[in-house]
Amino acid sequence: RHGDGKGGLQPDSDGRSGDGGKGPGASSGEDSDAAKKQAEEDARQKADAAARKQAELDQKRASEKAEAARKAEVARQAEADAARRAREEAERKAAEEEAERKAQEEAARKAEEDAAKKAKQAQQAEEDAAKTAKEAANKKAAEDAAKKAAEDAANQKSAEDAANKRAAEDAANKKAAEDAAKKAAEDAANQKAAEDEAKKKAAEDAARRAQEEAAA
């Protein structure tokens, strides 16, 4: 604290001036002692004031030094926070780029797999179509051969029937020959109807099988 700056004689305990007790009879030795004490008191007060001023300066310097240290710590912390944020941002960006790269690789791999799968399916469909066409051709050839065999058999049967008819006409009387001719004609008509029905059924079966195969 600052001193009161007061010097001079101190009052007595009763509040009166310290020199009030002196009278004409006081000795010069007492005056010298009083002056000496006063000088010592003045010097002490000055020393106290100087010490207080020095303490105040020291305290001020210490406060300034502490404030400077605090500001330096704040600046260091801010710099560290900025570096940490920059590092975290760089790590986040790197993670995002890595995730995007993996996603692109996965998309490319899936697209390649899909393309390969579609190509394989197209090849399989082509092979199935070729197989179906070959089977249909073989079936048609077999049906044609069966039809031709049936026609040949029918022709042969007709020739045999004609020969038998002529032999019967030669061996029997005219009425028997007419009856035989009439019966032969009826048989031929019945046989023709049966053959037509058989051909119709064979054609319907072939058409049904072709539809089933096409549906499959």
Phi, psi and omega in degrees: 000153176290147174285169179279353177072003182276135173240200176084192184284142177272148179289158175289173182296337180270006176090354179276161178303144183293339181267003184291341183276352183280145176228183180300340184269003183292145183275162178290336177295321178295321177298319180294319179295318179297318180295323180293316179297320180296319180296319179296320179296318178298316180297320179297315180297319178297319178296319178298316180297318179296321180294319178296318179297319179294321178296320178296319178297317179298318180296319179297315179297319180297319178297316179297319179296319179295320178296317178298320179295319179297314179298320178296320178294319177298316179296319180295318179296319178297319179295319179295319178296318179297318179296319179296316179297319178297319179294317179296320178296319179296319179295318179297316180296319179296320178295319178296317179297321179295317179297319179294320179297317179295321179296319178295318178298318180295319179296318179295319180296318181294319179297320179295317179296319179297318180297317179296320180296316179295320178297318179295319179296320179296319179296318180295320179296320179296317179296319179296319179297317179297318179296317179297317179297319180295317179296320178296319179297316179297319179295319179297318179297318179295318179296319178297318180296318179295319179297316179297318179297320179295318178297317178298317179297321179294317178298316179298317179297320179297318179296319178295318179297320179296318179295316178298320180298316179295319179297320180294319179297321179292322187276334186253175177282177187296321180294318179295321179295320179295317178298319180296320179296317180298315180295321179297322179295317179297319178298318181296320179296315179298318180295319179298317179297318179297318179295317178299318180295319179296318179295318180297316180295321178297319179295318179295318178297318180297317180295319179297317179295322179296321177294318179297318179294321179295321179293323179292000000 
